[in-house]
PDB file of C-alpha atoms in Angstrom:
ATOM      1  CA  MET S   2     -23.140  22.559  18.029  1.00 90.00           C
ATOM      2  CA  ILE S   3     -19.339  22.529  17.978  1.00 95.00           C
ATOM      3  CA  ARG S   4     -17.962  21.503  21.375  1.00 96.00           C
ATOM      4  CA  ALA S   5     -14.433  20.341  20.513  1.00 98.00           C
ATOM      5  CA  LEU S   6     -11.686  21.531  18.208  1.00 98.00           C
ATOM      6  CA  LEU S   7      -9.021  19.049  17.194  1.00 98.00           C
ATOM      7  CA  PHE S   8      -5.753  20.390  15.796  1.00 98.00           C
ATOM      8  CA  ASP S   9      -2.877  18.957  13.854  1.00 98.00           C
ATOM      9  CA  PHE S  10       0.382  20.184  15.404  1.00 97.00           C
ATOM     10  CA  ASP S  11       3.313  20.652  13.000  1.00 96.00           C
ATOM     11  CA  GLY S  12       2.525  23.571  10.693  1.00 94.00           C
ATOM     12  CA  THR S  13      -0.787  24.185  12.466  1.00 97.00           C
ATOM     13  CA  LEU S  14      -0.201  25.027  16.139  1.00 97.00           C
ATOM     14  CA  ALA S  15       3.527  25.618  15.707  1.00 97.00           C
ATOM     15  CA  ASP S  16       5.923  26.292  12.857  1.00 96.00           C
ATOM     16  CA  THR S  17       8.074  23.290  13.731  1.00 96.00           C
ATOM     17  CA  LEU S  18       8.954  21.973  10.274  1.00 93.00           C
ATOM     18  CA  PRO S  19      12.293  23.882  10.070  1.00 95.00           C
ATOM     19  CA  LEU S  20      13.260  22.339  13.424  1.00 97.00           C
ATOM     20  CA  ILE S  21      12.303  18.840  12.278  1.00 96.00           C
ATOM     21  CA  TYR S  22      14.285  19.165   9.047  1.00 95.00           C
ATOM     22  CA  ARG S  23      17.329  20.433  10.934  1.00 96.00           C
ATOM     23  CA  CYS S  24      17.222  17.662  13.545  1.00 97.00           C
ATOM     24  CA  PHE S  25      16.942  14.914  10.941  1.00 97.00           C
ATOM     25  CA  ARG S  26      19.656  16.516   8.794  1.00 96.00           C
ATOM     26  CA  GLU S  27      22.164  16.850  11.647  1.00 95.00           C
ATOM     27  CA  MET S  28      21.313  13.390  12.967  1.00 95.00           C
ATOM     28  CA  TRP S  29      21.885  11.709   9.608  1.00 93.00           C
ATOM     29  CA  VAL S  30      25.129  13.584   8.943  1.00 94.00           C
ATOM     30  CA  GLU S  31      26.462  12.145  12.189  1.00 91.00           C
ATOM     31  CA  ILE S  32      25.299   8.638  11.263  1.00 90.00           C
ATOM     32  CA  ASP S  33      26.429   8.312   7.655  1.00 89.00           C
ATOM     33  CA  GLY S  34      28.031  11.621   6.663  1.00 92.00           C
ATOM     34  CA  ARG S  35      25.425  12.460   3.996  1.00 93.00           C
ATOM     35  CA  GLU S  36      23.331  15.609   4.204  1.00 92.00           C
ATOM     36  CA  ARG S  37      19.691  15.169   3.174  1.00 94.00           C
ATOM     37  CA  SER S  38      17.580  17.860   1.527  1.00 94.00           C
ATOM     38  CA  ASP S  39      14.276  18.968   3.036  1.00 91.00           C
ATOM     39  CA  GLN S  40      12.461  17.064   0.299  1.00 91.00           C
ATOM     40  CA  GLU S  41      14.372  13.853   1.038  1.00 94.00           C
ATOM     41  CA  ILE S  42      13.451  14.189   4.691  1.00 93.00           C
ATOM     42  CA  MET S  43       9.823  15.023   3.874  1.00 90.00           C
ATOM     43  CA  ASN S  44       9.563  11.863   1.786  1.00 92.00           C
ATOM     44  CA  HIS S  45       9.850   9.869   5.040  1.00 92.00           C
ATOM     45  CA  PHE S  46       6.975  11.719   6.747  1.00 90.00           C
ATOM     46  CA  GLY S  47       3.888   9.780   7.784  1.00 86.00           C
ATOM     47  CA  PRO S  48       4.957   7.631  10.731  1.00 92.00           C
ATOM     48  CA  PRO S  49       6.368   9.288  13.887  1.00 96.00           C
ATOM     49  CA  GLU S  50      10.056  10.114  14.001  1.00 96.00           C
ATOM     50  CA  GLU S  51      10.981   7.097  16.121  1.00 96.00           C
ATOM     51  CA  GLU S  52       9.510   4.798  13.462  1.00 95.00           C
ATOM     52  CA  ILE S  53      11.278   6.681  10.649  1.00 95.00           C
ATOM     53  CA  ILE S  54      14.586   6.297  12.480  1.00 95.00           C
ATOM     54  CA  ARG S  55      13.910   2.641  13.265  1.00 95.00           C
ATOM     55  CA  ARG S  56      13.340   1.936   9.575  1.00 93.00           C
ATOM     56  CA  GLU S  57      16.431   3.792   8.359  1.00 91.00           C
ATOM     57  CA  VAL S  58      19.134   3.215  10.980  1.00 91.00           C
ATOM     58  CA  PRO S  59      21.039  -0.038  11.626  1.00 90.00           C
ATOM     59  CA  ALA S  60      19.938  -1.786  14.816  1.00 93.00           C
ATOM     60  CA  GLU S  61      23.301  -1.297  16.514  1.00 94.00           C
ATOM     61  CA  GLN S  62      22.992   2.494  16.072  1.00 93.00           C
ATOM     62  CA  LEU S  63      19.312   2.794  16.925  1.00 94.00           C
ATOM     63  CA  GLU S  64      19.507   3.632  20.644  1.00 95.00           C
ATOM     64  CA  TYR S  65      22.172   6.313  20.140  1.00 94.00           C
ATOM     65  CA  THR S  66      20.371   7.797  17.122  1.00 95.00           C
ATOM     66  CA  LEU S  67      17.048   8.119  18.936  1.00 96.00           C
ATOM     67  CA  HIS S  68      18.815   9.749  21.882  1.00 95.00           C
ATOM     68  CA  ARG S  69      20.633  12.127  19.549  1.00 96.00           C
ATOM     69  CA  PHE S  70      17.475  13.124  17.655  1.00 97.00           C
ATOM     70  CA  TYR S  71      15.541  14.006  20.799  1.00 97.00           C
ATOM     71  CA  THR S  72      18.513  15.819  22.307  1.00 97.00           C
ATOM     72  CA  LEU S  73      18.748  17.967  19.180  1.00 97.00           C
ATOM     73  CA  TYR S  74      14.982  18.493  19.167  1.00 98.00           C
ATOM     74  CA  ALA S  75      14.972  19.814  22.725  1.00 98.00           C
ATOM     75  CA  GLU S  76      18.172  21.858  22.436  1.00 98.00           C
ATOM     76  CA  LEU S  77      17.314  23.546  19.134  1.00 98.00           C
ATOM     77  CA  HIS S  78      13.635  24.149  19.885  1.00 98.00           C
ATOM     78  CA  PRO S  79      14.035  27.645  21.405  1.00 97.00           C
ATOM     79  CA  GLU S  80      16.221  28.708  18.478  1.00 96.00           C
ATOM     80  CA  GLU S  81      14.065  27.302  15.684  1.00 97.00           C
ATOM     81  CA  VAL S  82      10.454  27.627  16.932  1.00 97.00           C
ATOM     82  CA  ARG S  83       8.980  30.991  17.795  1.00 93.00           C
ATOM     83  CA  LEU S  84       6.225  31.368  20.373  1.00 90.00           C
ATOM     84  CA  GLU S  85       3.196  32.660  18.438  1.00 93.00           C
ATOM     85  CA  THR S  86       1.057  34.899  20.645  1.00 96.00           C
ATOM     86  CA  ALA S  87      -1.894  34.687  18.226  1.00 96.00           C
ATOM     87  CA  ILE S  88      -1.974  30.888  18.620  1.00 97.00           C
ATOM     88  CA  HIS S  89      -1.891  31.214  22.404  1.00 96.00           C
ATOM     89  CA  ARG S  90      -4.667  33.797  22.236  1.00 96.00           C
ATOM     90  CA  LEU S  91      -6.749  31.396  20.128  1.00 97.00           C
ATOM     91  CA  LEU S  92      -6.292  28.494  22.552  1.00 97.00           C
ATOM     92  CA  ARG S  93      -7.067  30.684  25.576  1.00 96.00           C
ATOM     93  CA  HIS S  94     -10.192  31.946  23.813  1.00 95.00           C
ATOM     94  CA  LEU S  95     -11.353  28.384  23.196  1.00 96.00           C
ATOM     95  CA  LYS S  96     -10.775  27.298  26.793  1.00 95.00           C
ATOM     96  CA  THR S  97     -12.411  30.448  28.196  1.00 95.00           C
ATOM     97  CA  HIS S  98     -15.496  29.811  26.075  1.00 94.00           C
ATOM     98  CA  GLY S  99     -15.860  26.204  27.209  1.00 95.00           C
ATOM     99  CA  TYR S 100     -14.540  24.317  24.194  1.00 97.00           C
ATOM    100  CA  GLN S 101     -12.413  21.215  24.540  1.00 98.00           C
ATOM    101  CA  VAL S 102      -9.126  21.175  22.637  1.00 98.00           C
ATOM    102  CA  GLY S 103      -7.389  18.126  21.258  1.00 98.00           C
ATOM    103  CA  VAL S 104      -4.165  17.623  19.342  1.00 98.00           C
ATOM    104  CA  VAL S 105      -3.954  14.801  16.805  1.00 98.00           C
ATOM    105  CA  THR S 106      -0.481  14.639  15.336  1.00 97.00           C
ATOM    106  CA  GLY S 107       1.670  12.219  13.407  1.00 95.00           C
ATOM    107  CA  LYS S 108       4.750  13.199  15.412  1.00 96.00           C
ATOM    108  CA  GLY S 109       5.832  10.961  18.264  1.00 96.00           C
ATOM    109  CA  ARG S 110       4.694  11.571  21.824  1.00 97.00           C
ATOM    110  CA  ARG S 111       8.152  12.462  23.070  1.00 97.00           C
ATOM    111  CA  SER S 112       8.682  15.273  20.558  1.00 98.00           C
ATOM    112  CA  ALA S 113       5.062  16.442  20.908  1.00 98.00           C
ATOM    113  CA  GLU S 114       5.464  16.782  24.676  1.00 98.00           C
ATOM    114  CA  ILE S 115       8.767  18.643  24.239  1.00 98.00           C
ATOM    115  CA  SER S 116       7.062  21.131  21.924  1.00 98.00           C
ATOM    116  CA  LEU S 117       3.986  21.595  24.090  1.00 98.00           C
ATOM    117  CA  SER S 118       6.220  22.224  27.095  1.00 97.00           C
ATOM    118  CA  HIS S 119       8.506  24.700  25.314  1.00 97.00           C
ATOM    119  CA  LEU S 120       5.501  26.607  23.957  1.00 97.00           C
ATOM    120  CA  GLY S 121       3.516  26.579  27.201  1.00 96.00           C
ATOM    121  CA  MET S 122       0.559  24.761  25.677  1.00 96.00           C
ATOM    122  CA  GLU S 123       0.246  21.727  27.983  1.00 94.00           C
ATOM    123  CA  GLU S 124      -2.549  23.172  30.113  1.00 95.00           C
ATOM    124  CA  MET S 125      -4.499  24.261  27.027  1.00 96.00           C
ATOM    125  CA  VAL S 126      -4.781  20.754  25.546  1.00 98.00           C
ATOM    126  CA  ASP S 127      -7.390  18.335  26.896  1.00 98.00           C
ATOM    127  CA  THR S 128      -6.169  15.309  24.945  1.00 98.00           C
ATOM    128  CA  LEU S 129      -3.059  14.505  22.926  1.00 98.00           C
ATOM    129  CA  VAL S 130      -3.028  11.650  20.413  1.00 98.00           C
ATOM    130  CA  THR S 131       0.296  11.128  18.655  1.00 98.00           C
ATOM    131  CA  GLY S 132       1.708   8.812  16.037  1.00 96.00           C
ATOM    132  CA  SER S 133       3.137   6.726  18.877  1.00 96.00           C
ATOM    133  CA  GLU S 134      -0.348   5.613  19.950  1.00 96.00           C
ATOM    134  CA  VAL S 135      -1.996   4.703  16.642  1.00 97.00           C
ATOM    135  CA  ASN S 136      -1.546   1.878  14.169  1.00 95.00           C
ATOM    136  CA  ARG S 137      -2.730   3.840  11.137  1.00 96.00           C
ATOM    137  CA  TYR S 138      -1.491   7.328  10.390  1.00 95.00           C
ATOM    138  CA  LYS S 139      -3.260  10.252   8.742  1.00 95.00           C
ATOM    139  CA  PRO S 140      -5.050  10.391   6.347  1.00 96.00           C
ATOM    140  CA  HIS S 141      -6.608   7.469   8.241  1.00 97.00           C
ATOM    141  CA  PRO S 142      -8.936   8.867  10.935  1.00 98.00           C
ATOM    142  CA  GLU S 143      -7.843   6.528  13.761  1.00 98.00           C
ATOM    143  CA  GLY S 144      -6.176   9.303  15.745  1.00 98.00           C
ATOM    144  CA  ILE S 145      -9.154  11.615  15.335  1.00 98.00           C
ATOM    145  CA  LYS S 146     -11.595   8.932  16.458  1.00 98.00           C
ATOM    146  CA  THR S 147      -9.386   8.172  19.469  1.00 98.00           C
ATOM    147  CA  ALA S 148      -9.318  11.840  20.466  1.00 98.00           C
ATOM    148  CA  LEU S 149     -13.112  12.086  20.203  1.00 98.00           C
ATOM    149  CA  GLU S 150     -13.463   9.021  22.418  1.00 98.00           C
ATOM    150  CA  HIS S 151     -11.180  10.626  25.005  1.00 98.00           C
ATOM    151  CA  LEU S 152     -13.255  13.824  24.951  1.00 98.00           C
ATOM    152  CA  GLY S 153     -16.635  12.103  24.827  1.00 98.00           C
ATOM    153  CA  HIS S 154     -17.885  13.897  21.703  1.00 98.00           C
ATOM    154  CA  SER S 155     -19.404  12.796  18.426  1.00 98.00           C
ATOM    155  CA  PRO S 156     -17.931  13.790  15.030  1.00 98.00           C
ATOM    156  CA  GLU S 157     -20.843  16.208  14.565  1.00 97.00           C
ATOM    157  CA  GLU S 158     -19.712  18.109  17.671  1.00 97.00           C
ATOM    158  CA  ALA S 159     -16.131  18.601  16.498  1.00 98.00           C
ATOM    159  CA  VAL S 160     -13.994  20.172  13.801  1.00 98.00           C
ATOM    160  CA  PHE S 161     -10.539  19.114  12.633  1.00 98.00           C
ATOM    161  CA  ILE S 162      -7.992  21.811  11.795  1.00 98.00           C
ATOM    162  CA  GLY S 163      -4.780  21.195   9.882  1.00 97.00           C
ATOM    163  CA  ASP S 164      -2.379  22.489   7.269  1.00 96.00           C
ATOM    164  CA  SER S 165      -2.169  19.535   4.872  1.00 94.00           C
ATOM    165  CA  SER S 166      -4.373  17.617   2.487  1.00 95.00           C
ATOM    166  CA  ALA S 167      -3.778  14.529   4.642  1.00 95.00           C
ATOM    167  CA  ASP S 168      -5.330  16.420   7.570  1.00 97.00           C
ATOM    168  CA  VAL S 169      -8.385  17.301   5.505  1.00 98.00           C
ATOM    169  CA  ARG S 170      -8.786  13.716   4.298  1.00 98.00           C
ATOM    170  CA  ALA S 171      -8.477  12.398   7.849  1.00 98.00           C
ATOM    171  CA  GLY S 172     -11.052  14.854   9.167  1.00 98.00           C
ATOM    172  CA  LYS S 173     -13.531  14.062   6.413  1.00 98.00           C
ATOM    173  CA  ALA S 174     -12.986  10.317   6.846  1.00 98.00           C
ATOM    174  CA  GLY S 175     -13.800  10.767  10.534  1.00 98.00           C
ATOM    175  CA  GLY S 176     -17.031  12.612   9.731  1.00 98.00           C
ATOM    176  CA  LEU S 177     -15.877  16.016  11.048  1.00 98.00           C
ATOM    177  CA  ALA S 178     -16.087  19.472   9.566  1.00 97.00           C
ATOM    178  CA  THR S 179     -12.612  20.474   8.392  1.00 98.00           C
ATOM    179  CA  ILE S 180     -10.631  23.702   8.358  1.00 98.00           C
ATOM    180  CA  GLY S 181      -7.421  24.196   6.406  1.00 98.00           C
ATOM    181  CA  VAL S 182      -4.943  26.718   7.783  1.00 97.00           C
ATOM    182  CA  ARG S 183      -2.405  28.777   5.869  1.00 94.00           C
ATOM    183  CA  TRP S 184      -1.015  31.030   8.572  1.00 94.00           C
ATOM    184  CA  PHE S 185       2.705  30.238   8.832  1.00 94.00           C
ATOM    185  CA  PRO S 186       5.448  31.483   6.485  1.00 86.00           C
ATOM    186  CA  GLY S 187       6.515  28.756   4.106  1.00 79.00           C
ATOM    187  CA  ALA S 188       3.129  27.015   4.193  1.00 81.00           C
ATOM    188  CA  ASP S 189       2.479  24.651   1.302  1.00 81.00           C
ATOM    189  CA  PRO S 190       1.134  26.896  -1.513  1.00 83.00           C
ATOM    190  CA  ARG S 191      -0.657  24.054  -3.290  1.00 87.00           C
ATOM    191  CA  PRO S 192      -4.468  23.926  -3.024  1.00 93.00           C
ATOM    192  CA  PHE S 193      -5.911  21.485  -0.526  1.00 97.00           C
ATOM    193  CA  ASP S 194      -7.041  18.214  -2.081  1.00 96.00           C
ATOM    194  CA  PRO S 195      -9.824  17.706  -1.202  1.00 97.00           C
ATOM    195  CA  MET S 196     -10.908  21.176  -0.185  1.00 97.00           C
ATOM    196  CA  PRO S 197     -11.789  21.636   3.500  1.00 98.00           C
ATOM    197  CA  ASP S 198     -15.048  23.245   4.557  1.00 96.00           C
ATOM    198  CA  GLN S 199     -13.145  26.460   5.242  1.00 96.00           C
ATOM    199  CA  VAL S 200      -9.637  27.850   4.678  1.00 96.00           C
ATOM    200  CA  VAL S 201      -8.330  30.464   7.120  1.00 97.00           C
ATOM    201  CA  ALA S 202      -5.231  32.650   6.971  1.00 95.00           C
ATOM    202  CA  SER S 203      -4.972  33.610  10.646  1.00 96.00           C
ATOM    203  CA  PRO S 204      -6.024  32.437  14.115  1.00 97.00           C
ATOM    204  CA  GLU S 205      -8.283  35.488  14.314  1.00 96.00           C
ATOM    205  CA  GLU S 206     -10.063  34.334  11.156  1.00 97.00           C
ATOM    206  CA  LEU S 207     -10.622  30.932  12.759  1.00 97.00           C
ATOM    207  CA  MET S 208     -12.158  32.579  15.833  1.00 95.00           C
ATOM    208  CA  SER S 209     -14.458  34.640  13.591  1.00 95.00           C
ATOM    209  CA  TRP S 210     -15.539  31.502  11.719  1.00 94.00           C
ATOM    210  CA  LEU S 211     -16.313  29.748  14.985  1.00 94.00           C
ATOM    211  CA  GLU S 212     -18.347  32.707  16.262  1.00 91.00           C
ATOM    212  CA  ARG S 213     -20.402  32.711  13.047  1.00 90.00           C
ATOM    213  CA  LYS S 214     -21.036  28.979  13.347  1.00 84.00           C
ATOM    214  CA  THR S 215     -22.112  29.185  16.978  1.00 80.00           C
ATOM    215  CA  GLY S 216     -23.904  32.508  16.829  1.00 70.00           C
ATOM    216  CA  GLY S 217     -21.746  34.198  19.448  1.00 55.00           C
TER     217      GLY S 217
END
């Protein structure tokens, strides 16, 4: 019986990648005058943004750069990230039907909390595990296992939902059923590797899958 649904965040619960690219691009232009492409920025993904910045910025500029990144992230959020009513409807459906909801994301806690607040999702999430709290990032399942411990559920009682192959690998490594989502414009067109147990193209399709699995 599925009792908990764990979600990735960027590209899964919110189409935040354009915002992330823009914040890193504007931040780096201020620091060294060179504009990075989306691909150059993506190549740094894995650790949370504070760790990426710490690795790339001289120590004397670190405090200012972190402040600047998060200022940009908060200021540009309403402009770059649209509130998706279908995602809200999905989360409300899950809470109404007694499921627990977790978010397991590689982004840092500060940016995750900014996004959850802007999108009105804080009260819909029972546990949040970010890249700031783990030592090993996806595709390692540490964050997923931590979220399950917080919720008090076994892997057999949960499913992990994400938009990347790293999400699928992390979910499988944690012993969970996995769902790959392709519901935002600009989603990665490449096939998942490995394939998740199910691929869905809309939040409504995810709800239908869950109803079939639970018989109601």
